[in-house]
Amino acid sequence: MADAGTDTKFFESAQALFCAMADFLGSSKAKDVLNYEKYPTYQDFKAGKYNGSFKISKLIKDSFAKLRVTGVALEGGRNSIEEILIRDNDWYKSSINIAVKLIEEINKIDKDFAHIQARDWQLMYFRGAQGGNDLMEHIEELFKIANDNEDKLFGDVNKWSPADIYFASKNAEKKIKDSLDTAKLSKFNLTNLNALINGLIDSGHLLGVSLKKSPDNVIIQKMNFQQKENEKLLQKVKFLSVKEDGTDRDIQIYFGEREAKPLIKIRHDPHSGSLGASKAVKTEIEGKSARLGSLTSFGSGNASRGSPGLTDLWARVDPVFAKKLYASFAKGATNYENNIKKMNGQYAELVGKPATTSGAVLKPLIKKAKASPKKN
Amino acid sequence: MNGQFTIGRKTYKDAKSVVRVKPSLYEVYQNERIYYSKINIVNSFAGMITDYFTEGRKVKDIIESKSASKQDIALQIKKNNVLLEMYKYASALSAKSGKFVIAK
């Protein structure tokens, strides 16, 4: 589901808006109206007309009413959907590409979705946000209950499903809200959750979509629909080579046919707003055309632990090495913490403060000061 | 000076050139933090991971390879499986992950 990036909620809502427009237009008209060759910018598009005299600006407004995007406005300067579509034309093109491709191919995802290809709105479009009290929030609550009942098998909802927006019928909205009431009273688990969601997808009432910026062309890929399809993807994951990048402090593991994406990148992020000793090591999986996911924890080398980090997953294959790797990291992290503490003390004295001065107080003082030749 | 020195996107490899650009105290501080990140944190795992993946002979095709030893094939399978665990979990392809579509 959605992350907390500043622009994220606006471009994801923009994608949902264009999907709602494609839903209204139907598959036969969508390609003709949602067309950036005819309307190169969002302003051109908004000023345009379709079917002779219908204003696209009205289509935009009416489609926005089919969205449930908490905390996002359609227009009104900064912090609106229109602002991002005007500021970044690639998001405008990407929104069109995805909406047109989805309406064209939605019957291939499941034949029960074919009804969306007819003209007029068939669904509502959701993008999750805290306090939304809508379908996405309810799915997230259901996930939390199910995941808690399975000892936190997943670290967060994105590892279960990274859908950024959902299309849903009234029926799906009701079914999910009702399930939330019963889940709270039962030992609702991930099998129950998947049965509920899969049933709604198979009947053409619900679809979760993970969005990647696609200004040139789009591929729609089904995930976890058939074991066979997943196996095909997973069989391609074969170790090719490993490289350490001294400059960026990255380690890169390639698993494609050559030393390019796809790859796994492992990196320490030393950033700390209050000059603390951040031990965050991020593992990112980068696909050929988009980021596929990430692990935010190094873990503790324990395969049975819930919310797994890097060494916990490693332990599922090689527990002895995973433990050693974690032990080495833990030792390094302790040394790092001690060195940062010592270093902060030295810099505090350089700016005329006691060595025990907190990082939050120290930071602006170091920023103001000139370099000391002693530290070079 | 500990290793290389970075200001913005520029990198300086010797102390003389660093002195010439007159870095601010904060830039010096940031570089020292990066140095400790490298020697304490990154070095604690990078070498071990590299050694793990470079152990044995590289086996391009574990089914077709005629020249690889059983030991090398076993190592290659283990390496593939470590990457698979990370890939499956991070990209929501675990056995209990839900259905979704990617538009990319």
CSV table of C-alpha atoms in Angstrom, one decimal:
chain,number,residue,atom,x,y,z
A,1,MET,CA,0.0,0.0,0.0
A,2,ALA,CA,1.0,3.6,-0.2
A,3,ASP,CA,4.1,4.9,1.3
A,4,ALA,CA,4.6,8.3,3.0
A,5,GLY,CA,6.5,10.1,0.2
A,6,THR,CA,5.4,13.7,-0.2
A,7,ASP,CA,4.2,13.4,-3.8
A,8,THR,CA,3.1,9.8,-3.5
A,9,LYS,CA,-0.4,10.4,-2.5
A,10,PHE,CA,-1.0,12.9,-5.3
A,11,PHE,CA,0.4,10.8,-8.2
A,12,GLU,CA,-1.3,7.6,-6.9
A,13,SER,CA,-4.6,9.6,-6.7
A,14,ALA,CA,-3.9,10.9,-10.2
A,15,GLN,CA,-3.6,7.4,-11.5
A,16,ALA,CA,-6.9,6.5,-9.7
A,17,LEU,CA,-8.5,9.5,-11.3
A,18,PHE,CA,-7.6,8.5,-14.8
A,19,CYS,CA,-8.7,4.9,-14.1
A,20,ALA,CA,-12.1,6.3,-13.0
A,21,MET,CA,-12.3,8.3,-16.3
A,22,ALA,CA,-11.4,5.2,-18.3
A,23,ASP,CA,-14.1,3.3,-16.4
A,24,PHE,CA,-16.7,6.0,-17.4
A,25,LEU,CA,-15.6,6.1,-21.0
A,26,GLY,CA,-15.5,2.4,-21.5
A,27,SER,CA,-12.8,0.5,-23.4
A,28,SER,CA,-13.9,1.6,-26.9
A,29,LYS,CA,-13.7,5.4,-26.1
A,30,ALA,CA,-10.9,5.5,-23.5
A,31,LYS,CA,-8.0,5.3,-26.0
A,32,ASP,CA,-9.4,8.1,-28.1
A,33,VAL,CA,-10.1,10.6,-25.2
A,34,LEU,CA,-7.2,9.7,-22.8
A,35,ASN,CA,-4.6,10.4,-25.4
A,36,TYR,CA,-1.4,12.5,-24.8
A,37,GLU,CA,-0.7,12.7,-28.5
A,38,LYS,CA,-3.9,14.6,-29.0
A,39,TYR,CA,-3.5,16.4,-25.6
A,40,PRO,CA,0.3,16.7,-24.9
A,41,THR,CA,-0.2,18.3,-21.5
A,42,TYR,CA,-2.7,18.0,-18.7
A,43,GLN,CA,-3.8,21.7,-19.4
A,44,ASP,CA,-4.5,20.7,-23.0
A,45,PHE,CA,-6.4,17.7,-21.9
A,46,LYS,CA,-8.5,19.6,-19.4
A,47,ALA,CA,-9.4,22.3,-22.0
A,48,GLY,CA,-10.5,19.6,-24.5
A,49,LYS,CA,-13.8,18.1,-25.5
A,50,TYR,CA,-14.9,14.6,-26.4
A,51,ASN,CA,-17.9,13.2,-28.4
A,52,GLY,CA,-18.3,16.6,-30.0
A,53,SER,CA,-19.4,18.8,-27.2
A,54,PHE,CA,-18.7,17.1,-23.8
A,55,LYS,CA,-16.2,19.0,-21.8
A,56,ILE,CA,-13.3,17.0,-20.4
A,57,SER,CA,-13.1,19.3,-17.4
A,58,LYS,CA,-16.6,18.0,-16.4
A,59,LEU,CA,-15.4,14.4,-16.9
A,60,ILE,CA,-12.5,15.1,-14.6
A,61,LYS,CA,-14.7,16.6,-11.9
A,62,ASP,CA,-17.3,13.8,-12.1
A,63,SER,CA,-14.6,11.1,-12.1
A,64,PHE,CA,-13.0,12.7,-9.0
A,65,ALA,CA,-16.3,12.1,-7.2
A,66,LYS,CA,-15.8,8.4,-7.8
A,67,LEU,CA,-12.5,8.5,-5.8
A,68,ARG,CA,-12.0,8.0,-2.1
A,69,VAL,CA,-8.6,9.6,-1.6
A,70,THR,CA,-8.3,10.9,1.9
A,71,GLY,CA,-6.4,14.2,2.2
A,72,VAL,CA,-6.1,14.8,-1.5
A,73,ALA,CA,-7.8,17.7,-3.5
A,74,LEU,CA,-8.4,17.7,-7.2
A,75,GLU,CA,-7.4,21.3,-7.7
A,76,GLY,CA,-6.1,24.2,-5.6
A,77,GLY,CA,-2.4,24.8,-6.2
A,78,ARG,CA,0.2,22.9,-4.3
A,79,ASN,CA,-1.0,19.6,-2.7
A,80,SER,CA,-3.5,18.7,-5.3
A,81,ILE,CA,-3.7,16.1,-8.1
A,82,GLU,CA,-3.7,18.8,-10.8
A,83,GLU,CA,-0.6,20.4,-9.4
A,84,ILE,CA,1.5,17.2,-9.9
A,85,LEU,CA,0.0,16.5,-13.3
A,86,ILE,CA,1.0,20.0,-14.5
A,87,ARG,CA,4.4,20.0,-12.7
A,88,ASP,CA,5.5,16.5,-14.0
A,89,ASN,CA,4.2,15.7,-17.4
A,90,ASP,CA,5.5,12.1,-17.0
A,91,TRP,CA,2.9,11.5,-14.3
A,92,TYR,CA,0.2,12.7,-16.7
A,93,LYS,CA,1.5,10.3,-19.4
A,94,SER,CA,1.9,7.5,-17.0
A,95,SER,CA,-1.6,8.0,-15.6
A,96,ILE,CA,-3.0,7.8,-19.2
A,97,ASN,CA,-0.9,4.7,-20.1
A,98,ILE,CA,-1.9,2.8,-17.1
A,99,ALA,CA,-5.6,3.7,-17.2
A,100,VAL,CA,-5.9,2.8,-20.9
A,101,LYS,CA,-4.0,-0.4,-20.6
A,102,LEU,CA,-6.0,-1.5,-17.6
A,103,ILE,CA,-9.4,-0.9,-19.2
A,104,GLU,CA,-8.2,-2.7,-22.3
A,105,GLU,CA,-6.8,-5.7,-20.5
A,106,ILE,CA,-9.0,-6.0,-17.4
A,107,ASN,CA,-11.0,-8.9,-18.8
A,108,LYS,CA,-7.6,-10.8,-19.1
A,109,ILE,CA,-7.1,-10.4,-15.4
A,110,ASP,CA,-10.4,-12.1,-14.8
A,111,LYS,CA,-13.3,-12.4,-17.3
A,112,ASP,CA,-15.7,-11.2,-14.5
A,113,PHE,CA,-14.1,-7.8,-14.8
A,114,ALA,CA,-15.4,-7.5,-18.4
A,115,HIS,CA,-18.4,-5.4,-17.1
A,116,ILE,CA,-16.0,-2.5,-16.4
A,117,GLN,CA,-15.3,-2.2,-20.1
A,118,ALA,CA,-18.9,-1.0,-20.7
A,119,ARG,CA,-19.6,2.7,-20.6
A,120,ASP,CA,-20.5,4.5,-17.3
A,121,TRP,CA,-19.0,4.1,-13.9
A,122,GLN,CA,-19.0,0.6,-12.5
A,123,LEU,CA,-16.6,1.0,-9.5
A,124,MET,CA,-15.2,3.3,-6.9
A,125,TYR,CA,-11.4,4.0,-6.7
A,126,PHE,CA,-9.6,4.0,-3.4
A,127,ARG,CA,-6.2,5.2,-2.2
A,128,GLY,CA,-5.4,4.5,1.4
A,129,ALA,CA,-4.5,7.1,4.0
A,130,GLN,CA,-4.6,7.0,7.7
A,131,GLY,CA,-8.0,8.0,9.1
A,132,GLY,CA,-9.7,7.3,5.8
A,133,ASN,CA,-12.3,4.9,7.3
A,134,ASP,CA,-12.8,3.4,3.9
A,135,LEU,CA,-12.1,0.2,2.0
A,136,MET,CA,-8.3,0.4,2.0
A,137,GLU,CA,-8.2,1.2,5.7
A,138,HIS,CA,-10.5,-1.7,6.3
A,139,ILE,CA,-8.3,-4.1,4.2
A,140,GLU,CA,-5.3,-2.9,6.2
A,141,GLU,CA,-7.1,-3.5,9.5
A,142,LEU,CA,-8.1,-7.0,8.3
A,143,PHE,CA,-4.5,-7.7,7.4
A,144,LYS,CA,-3.3,-6.5,10.8
A,145,ILE,CA,-5.8,-8.9,12.6
A,146,ALA,CA,-4.8,-11.8,10.3
A,147,ASN,CA,-1.1,-11.1,10.6
A,148,ASP,CA,-1.2,-10.8,14.4
A,149,ASN,CA,-3.0,-14.1,14.5
A,150,GLU,CA,-0.1,-15.7,12.6
A,151,ASP,CA,2.7,-14.3,14.8
A,152,LYS,CA,3.4,-11.4,12.4
A,153,LEU,CA,4.4,-13.5,9.4
A,154,PHE,CA,4.7,-10.3,7.4
A,155,GLY,CA,6.6,-7.2,8.6
A,156,ASP,CA,4.1,-4.9,7.0
A,157,VAL,CA,1.1,-4.9,4.7
A,158,ASN,CA,3.2,-4.3,1.6
A,159,LYS,CA,4.8,-7.7,1.9
A,160,TRP,CA,1.4,-9.3,1.8
A,161,SER,CA,0.1,-7.0,-1.0
A,162,PRO,CA,1.8,-3.8,-2.3
A,163,ALA,CA,-1.4,-2.5,-4.0
A,164,ASP,CA,-1.3,1.3,-4.0
A,165,ILE,CA,-4.9,1.7,-5.2
A,166,TYR,CA,-8.0,-0.5,-5.2
A,167,PHE,CA,-11.0,-0.6,-7.5
A,168,ALA,CA,-14.1,-1.8,-5.7
A,169,SER,CA,-17.8,-2.3,-6.2
A,170,LYS,CA,-20.3,-1.3,-3.5
A,171,ASN,CA,-20.7,-5.0,-2.9
A,172,ALA,CA,-17.0,-5.4,-2.2
A,173,GLU,CA,-17.0,-2.4,0.1
A,174,LYS,CA,-19.8,-3.8,2.2
A,175,LYS,CA,-18.4,-7.3,2.3
A,176,ILE,CA,-15.0,-6.1,3.6
A,177,LYS,CA,-16.6,-3.8,6.2
A,178,ASP,CA,-18.8,-6.7,7.4
A,179,SER,CA,-15.8,-9.0,7.5
A,180,LEU,CA,-14.0,-6.6,9.8
A,181,ASP,CA,-16.7,-7.0,12.4
A,182,THR,CA,-16.5,-10.8,12.3
A,183,ALA,CA,-12.7,-10.9,12.1
A,184,LYS,CA,-12.5,-9.0,15.4
A,185,LEU,CA,-14.6,-11.8,17.0
A,186,SER,CA,-12.8,-14.8,15.5
A,187,LYS,CA,-9.2,-16.1,15.0
A,188,PHE,CA,-9.2,-14.5,11.5
A,189,ASN,CA,-6.0,-15.5,9.7
A,190,LEU,CA,-4.2,-14.9,6.4
A,191,THR,CA,-5.9,-17.9,4.7
A,192,ASN,CA,-9.3,-16.3,5.6
A,193,LEU,CA,-8.1,-12.9,4.4
A,194,ASN,CA,-6.8,-14.4,1.1
A,195,ALA,CA,-10.1,-16.3,0.6
A,196,LEU,CA,-12.1,-13.1,1.1
A,197,ILE,CA,-9.9,-11.0,-1.3
A,198,ASN,CA,-9.5,-13.7,-3.9
A,199,GLY,CA,-13.3,-14.3,-3.9
A,200,LEU,CA,-13.9,-10.6,-4.6
A,201,ILE,CA,-11.3,-10.5,-7.3
A,202,ASP,CA,-12.5,-13.7,-9.0
A,203,SER,CA,-16.1,-12.3,-9.1
A,204,GLY,CA,-14.9,-9.0,-10.6
A,205,HIS,CA,-15.7,-6.8,-7.5
A,206,LEU,CA,-12.2,-5.9,-6.3
A,207,LEU,CA,-8.7,-5.3,-7.7
A,208,GLY,CA,-5.6,-4.1,-6.0
A,209,VAL,CA,-3.0,-2.4,-8.3
A,210,SER,CA,0.6,-1.7,-7.5
A,211,LEU,CA,1.7,1.4,-9.6
A,212,LYS,CA,5.0,2.1,-11.1
A,213,LYS,CA,5.8,5.3,-13.1
A,214,SER,CA,5.2,4.3,-16.8
A,215,PRO,CA,5.4,7.3,-19.1
A,216,ASP,CA,6.5,5.3,-22.2
A,217,ASN,CA,4.6,2.0,-22.1
A,218,VAL,CA,2.9,-0.3,-19.6
A,219,ILE,CA,2.8,-3.9,-18.8
A,220,ILE,CA,0.1,-5.3,-16.6
A,221,GLN,CA,1.3,-8.3,-14.7
A,222,LYS,CA,-0.8,-10.6,-12.5
A,223,MET,CA,0.9,-11.6,-9.2
A,224,ASN,CA,0.0,-14.5,-7.0
A,225,PHE,CA,-2.9,-15.5,-9.3
A,226,GLN,CA,-1.5,-18.8,-10.3
A,227,GLN,CA,1.3,-20.8,-8.7
A,228,LYS,CA,2.6,-21.6,-12.2
A,229,GLU,CA,3.1,-17.9,-13.0
A,230,ASN,CA,4.9,-17.2,-9.8
A,231,GLU,CA,7.2,-20.2,-10.3
A,232,LYS,CA,8.1,-18.9,-13.7
A,233,LEU,CA,9.2,-15.6,-12.2
A,234,LEU,CA,11.0,-17.2,-9.3
A,235,GLN,CA,12.9,-19.6,-11.5
A,236,LYS,CA,14.7,-16.6,-13.1
A,237,VAL,CA,16.3,-15.7,-9.7
A,238,LYS,CA,19.8,-17.1,-10.1
A,239,PHE,CA,22.9,-15.7,-8.5
A,240,LEU,CA,25.2,-14.1,-11.1
A,241,SER,CA,27.8,-12.0,-9.3
A,242,VAL,CA,28.4,-9.8,-6.3
A,243,LYS,CA,30.2,-6.4,-6.2
A,244,GLU,CA,31.2,-4.0,-3.4
A,245,ASP,CA,31.0,-0.4,-4.3
A,246,GLY,CA,33.5,1.5,-2.1
A,247,THR,CA,32.2,4.9,-3.0
A,248,ASP,CA,28.5,4.4,-2.3
A,249,ARG,CA,29.1,1.9,0.5
A,250,ASP,CA,26.7,-0.5,-1.3
A,251,ILE,CA,27.0,-4.2,-1.9
A,252,GLN,CA,25.2,-5.3,-5.1
A,253,ILE,CA,24.1,-8.8,-5.8
A,254,TYR,CA,23.1,-9.5,-9.4
A,255,PHE,CA,20.7,-12.2,-10.3
A,256,GLY,CA,19.8,-11.6,-13.9
A,257,GLU,CA,21.7,-12.5,-17.1
A,258,ARG,CA,24.3,-9.7,-16.8
A,259,GLU,CA,25.6,-7.2,-14.3
A,260,ALA,CA,22.7,-4.8,-14.6
A,261,LYS,CA,19.2,-4.8,-13.0
A,262,PRO,CA,17.7,-7.0,-11.6
A,263,LEU,CA,19.8,-6.7,-8.5
A,264,ILE,CA,19.7,-6.7,-4.7
A,265,LYS,CA,21.4,-3.7,-3.0
A,266,ILE,CA,22.4,-3.7,0.6
A,267,ARG,CA,23.3,-0.4,2.1
A,268,HIS,CA,23.8,1.3,5.5
A,269,ASP,CA,22.0,4.6,5.9
A,270,PRO,CA,24.0,6.6,8.4
A,271,HIS,CA,21.6,9.6,8.3
A,272,SER,CA,20.3,10.7,11.6
A,273,GLY,CA,18.4,14.0,12.1
A,274,SER,CA,19.7,14.2,15.7
A,275,LEU,CA,23.2,13.0,15.0
A,276,GLY,CA,22.5,9.6,16.6
A,277,ALA,CA,24.0,6.3,15.5
A,278,SER,CA,21.5,4.9,13.0
A,279,LYS,CA,21.9,1.1,12.5
A,280,ALA,CA,19.5,1.0,9.6
A,281,VAL,CA,20.7,-1.4,6.8
A,282,LYS,CA,18.3,-1.4,3.9
A,283,THR,CA,18.0,-4.2,1.3
A,284,GLU,CA,16.4,-3.1,-1.9
A,285,ILE,CA,15.3,-5.4,-4.7
A,286,GLU,CA,15.4,-3.6,-8.0
A,287,GLY,CA,13.7,-5.1,-11.0
A,288,LYS,CA,14.5,-4.4,-14.7
A,289,SER,CA,12.1,-1.5,-14.9
A,290,ALA,CA,11.0,-0.7,-11.3
A,291,ARG,CA,11.8,-1.2,-7.6
A,292,LEU,CA,10.2,-4.5,-6.5
A,293,GLY,CA,10.4,-4.1,-2.8
A,294,SER,CA,12.7,-3.7,0.2
A,295,LEU,CA,13.7,-5.0,3.6
A,296,THR,CA,14.2,-2.4,6.2
A,297,SER,CA,15.8,-4.5,9.0
A,298,PHE,CA,19.0,-6.5,9.2
A,299,GLY,CA,17.1,-9.0,11.4
A,300,SER,CA,18.7,-11.1,14.1
A,301,GLY,CA,19.6,-14.3,12.2
A,302,ASN,CA,16.6,-16.2,13.5
A,303,ALA,CA,14.4,-18.0,10.9
A,304,SER,CA,11.4,-18.4,13.1
A,305,ARG,CA,11.1,-14.8,14.0
A,306,GLY,CA,8.1,-12.8,12.6
A,307,SER,CA,8.6,-9.6,10.6
A,308,PRO,CA,11.8,-10.9,9.0
A,309,GLY,CA,14.8,-8.9,8.2
A,310,LEU,CA,17.8,-9.8,5.9
A,311,THR,CA,19.5,-12.3,8.2
A,312,ASP,CA,16.2,-13.9,9.3
A,313,LEU,CA,15.4,-14.7,5.7
A,314,TRP,CA,18.9,-15.9,5.2
A,315,ALA,CA,18.5,-18.2,8.2
A,316,ARG,CA,15.7,-20.1,6.3
A,317,VAL,CA,18.4,-21.4,4.0
A,318,ASP,CA,21.6,-21.2,6.0
A,319,PRO,CA,21.0,-20.7,9.7
A,320,VAL,CA,24.7,-21.1,10.7
A,321,PHE,CA,25.9,-18.4,8.4
A,322,ALA,CA,22.9,-16.1,9.2
A,323,LYS,CA,23.8,-16.2,12.9
A,324,LYS,CA,27.5,-15.4,12.2
A,325,LEU,CA,26.5,-12.6,9.9
A,326,TYR,CA,24.2,-11.1,12.5
A,327,ALA,CA,26.9,-11.5,15.2
A,328,SER,CA,29.4,-9.6,13.1
A,329,PHE,CA,26.9,-6.9,12.3
A,330,ALA,CA,25.9,-6.6,16.0
A,331,LYS,CA,29.5,-6.1,17.0
A,332,GLY,CA,30.1,-3.5,14.2
A,333,ALA,CA,26.9,-1.7,15.3
A,334,THR,CA,28.1,-1.4,18.9
A,335,ASN,CA,31.5,-0.1,17.7
A,336,TYR,CA,29.7,2.4,15.5
A,337,GLU,CA,27.5,3.6,18.3
A,338,ASN,CA,30.6,4.1,20.5
A,339,ASN,CA,32.5,5.9,17.8
A,340,ILE,CA,29.6,8.3,17.0
A,341,LYS,CA,29.2,9.0,20.7
A,342,LYS,CA,32.9,9.7,21.1
A,343,MET,CA,33.0,11.8,17.9
A,344,ASN,CA,29.9,13.9,18.9
A,345,GLY,CA,31.7,14.6,22.2
A,346,GLN,CA,34.8,15.8,20.4
A,347,TYR,CA,32.8,18.1,18.1
A,348,ALA,CA,30.8,19.4,21.0
A,349,GLU,CA,34.1,20.5,22.6
A,350,LEU,CA,35.2,22.1,19.3
A,351,VAL,CA,32.2,24.4,19.4
A,352,GLY,CA,32.7,25.2,23.1
A,353,LYS,CA,30.0,22.9,24.6
A,354,PRO,CA,30.3,20.0,27.1
A,355,ALA,CA,31.0,16.6,25.5
A,356,THR,CA,27.6,15.4,26.8
A,357,THR,CA,25.6,17.9,24.6
A,358,SER,CA,22.8,16.2,22.8
A,359,GLY,CA,22.9,15.7,19.0
A,360,ALA,CA,19.8,17.8,18.5
A,361,VAL,CA,21.5,20.8,20.2
A,362,LEU,CA,24.9,20.1,18.7
A,363,LYS,CA,23.8,19.9,15.0
A,364,PRO,CA,22.9,23.6,14.4
A,365,LEU,CA,26.1,24.6,16.3
A,366,ILE,CA,28.3,22.5,14.0
A,367,LYS,CA,26.5,23.8,11.0
A,368,LYS,CA,27.2,27.4,12.0
A,369,ALA,CA,30.8,26.8,12.9
A,370,LYS,CA,33.8,27.0,10.5
A,371,ALA,CA,36.0,24.0,10.0
A,372,SER,CA,38.8,23.4,12.5
A,373,PRO,CA,42.2,22.6,10.9
A,374,LYS,CA,42.6,20.1,13.7
A,375,LYS,CA,39.9,17.8,12.2
A,376,ASN,CA,41.5,17.7,8.8
B,1,MET,CA,41.7,12.5,6.7
B,2,ASN,CA,39.9,9.1,6.8
B,3,GLY,CA,39.6,7.7,3.3
B,4,GLN,CA,38.0,10.0,0.7
B,5,PHE,CA,36.2,13.2,1.4
B,6,THR,CA,32.9,14.2,-0.2
B,7,ILE,CA,31.2,17.5,-0.5
B,8,GLY,CA,27.9,17.3,-2.3
B,9,ARG,CA,28.6,15.3,-5.4
B,10,LYS,CA,32.3,16.0,-5.5
B,11,THR,CA,34.8,13.6,-4.1
B,12,TYR,CA,38.4,14.5,-3.0
B,13,LYS,CA,41.0,11.8,-2.5
B,14,ASP,CA,43.9,13.6,-0.8
B,15,ALA,CA,44.2,15.9,2.1
B,16,LYS,CA,45.7,18.8,0.2
B,17,SER,CA,42.7,19.2,-2.2
B,18,VAL,CA,40.4,19.0,0.8
B,19,VAL,CA,42.2,21.8,2.6
B,20,ARG,CA,42.1,23.8,-0.6
B,21,VAL,CA,38.2,23.7,-0.8
B,22,LYS,CA,37.9,24.8,2.8
B,23,PRO,CA,35.1,22.6,3.9
B,24,SER,CA,32.7,23.7,6.7
B,25,LEU,CA,32.9,22.0,10.1
B,26,TYR,CA,29.6,20.3,9.3
B,27,GLU,CA,31.0,18.8,6.0
B,28,VAL,CA,34.0,17.5,7.9
B,29,TYR,CA,31.6,16.0,10.5
B,30,GLN,CA,29.5,14.3,7.9
B,31,ASN,CA,32.5,12.7,6.3
B,32,GLU,CA,33.7,11.4,9.6
B,33,ARG,CA,30.3,9.8,10.1
B,34,ILE,CA,30.5,8.2,6.7
B,35,TYR,CA,33.9,6.9,7.5
B,36,TYR,CA,32.6,5.1,10.7
B,37,SER,CA,29.6,3.8,8.8
B,38,LYS,CA,32.0,2.2,6.3
B,39,ILE,CA,34.5,0.7,8.8
B,40,ASN,CA,32.1,-0.3,11.5
B,41,ILE,CA,28.8,-1.2,9.8
B,42,VAL,CA,29.4,-1.9,6.1
B,43,ASN,CA,32.7,-3.8,6.8
B,44,SER,CA,30.8,-5.9,9.3
B,45,PHE,CA,28.7,-7.5,6.6
B,46,ALA,CA,30.0,-6.7,3.1
B,47,GLY,CA,33.1,-8.9,3.2
B,48,MET,CA,31.2,-11.9,4.7
B,49,ILE,CA,28.4,-11.6,2.1
B,50,THR,CA,31.0,-11.2,-0.8
B,51,ASP,CA,32.9,-14.3,0.4
B,52,TYR,CA,29.6,-16.3,0.7
B,53,PHE,CA,28.7,-15.6,-2.8
B,54,THR,CA,32.1,-16.0,-4.3
B,55,GLU,CA,32.9,-19.4,-2.6
B,56,GLY,CA,33.3,-22.2,-5.1
B,57,ARG,CA,33.2,-22.1,-8.9
B,58,LYS,CA,30.4,-20.2,-10.6
B,59,VAL,CA,27.8,-22.6,-12.1
B,60,LYS,CA,25.8,-21.0,-14.8
B,61,ASP,CA,23.3,-23.8,-15.3
B,62,ILE,CA,22.9,-26.2,-12.5
B,63,ILE,CA,20.9,-28.7,-14.6
B,64,GLU,CA,23.0,-28.6,-17.8
B,65,SER,CA,26.5,-28.1,-16.4
B,66,LYS,CA,28.8,-31.1,-17.1
B,67,SER,CA,32.0,-29.6,-15.7
B,68,ALA,CA,30.8,-28.4,-12.3
B,69,SER,CA,31.4,-30.5,-9.2
B,70,LYS,CA,28.6,-31.6,-6.9
B,71,GLN,CA,30.0,-29.3,-4.3
B,72,ASP,CA,29.9,-26.3,-6.7
B,73,ILE,CA,26.3,-27.2,-7.7
B,74,ALA,CA,25.2,-27.4,-4.1
B,75,LEU,CA,26.8,-24.0,-3.3
B,76,GLN,CA,25.1,-22.4,-6.3
B,77,ILE,CA,21.7,-23.8,-5.3
B,78,LYS,CA,22.2,-22.4,-1.8
B,79,LYS,CA,23.2,-19.0,-3.1
B,80,ASN,CA,20.1,-19.0,-5.4
B,81,ASN,CA,17.9,-20.0,-2.5
B,82,VAL,CA,19.1,-17.2,-0.3
B,83,LEU,CA,18.3,-14.6,-3.0
B,84,LEU,CA,14.9,-16.3,-3.6
B,85,GLU,CA,13.9,-15.9,0.1
B,86,MET,CA,14.7,-12.2,-0.1
B,87,TYR,CA,13.0,-11.7,-3.5
B,88,LYS,CA,9.8,-13.6,-2.6
B,89,TYR,CA,9.4,-11.8,0.7
B,90,ALA,CA,10.2,-8.3,-0.4
B,91,SER,CA,8.1,-8.5,-3.6
B,92,ALA,CA,5.1,-10.0,-1.9
B,93,LEU,CA,5.4,-13.4,-3.6
B,94,SER,CA,5.3,-15.4,-0.4
B,95,ALA,CA,3.0,-18.4,-0.1
B,96,LYS,CA,0.5,-16.4,1.9
B,97,SER,CA,0.8,-13.1,0.0
B,98,GLY,CA,-2.4,-11.8,-1.7
B,99,LYS,CA,-3.4,-11.4,-5.3
B,100,PHE,CA,-2.7,-8.0,-7.0
B,101,VAL,CA,-1.6,-6.7,-10.3
B,102,ILE,CA,1.4,-4.5,-11.1
B,103,ALA,CA,1.1,-1.8,-13.7
B,104,LYS,CA,4.6,-1.0,-14.8
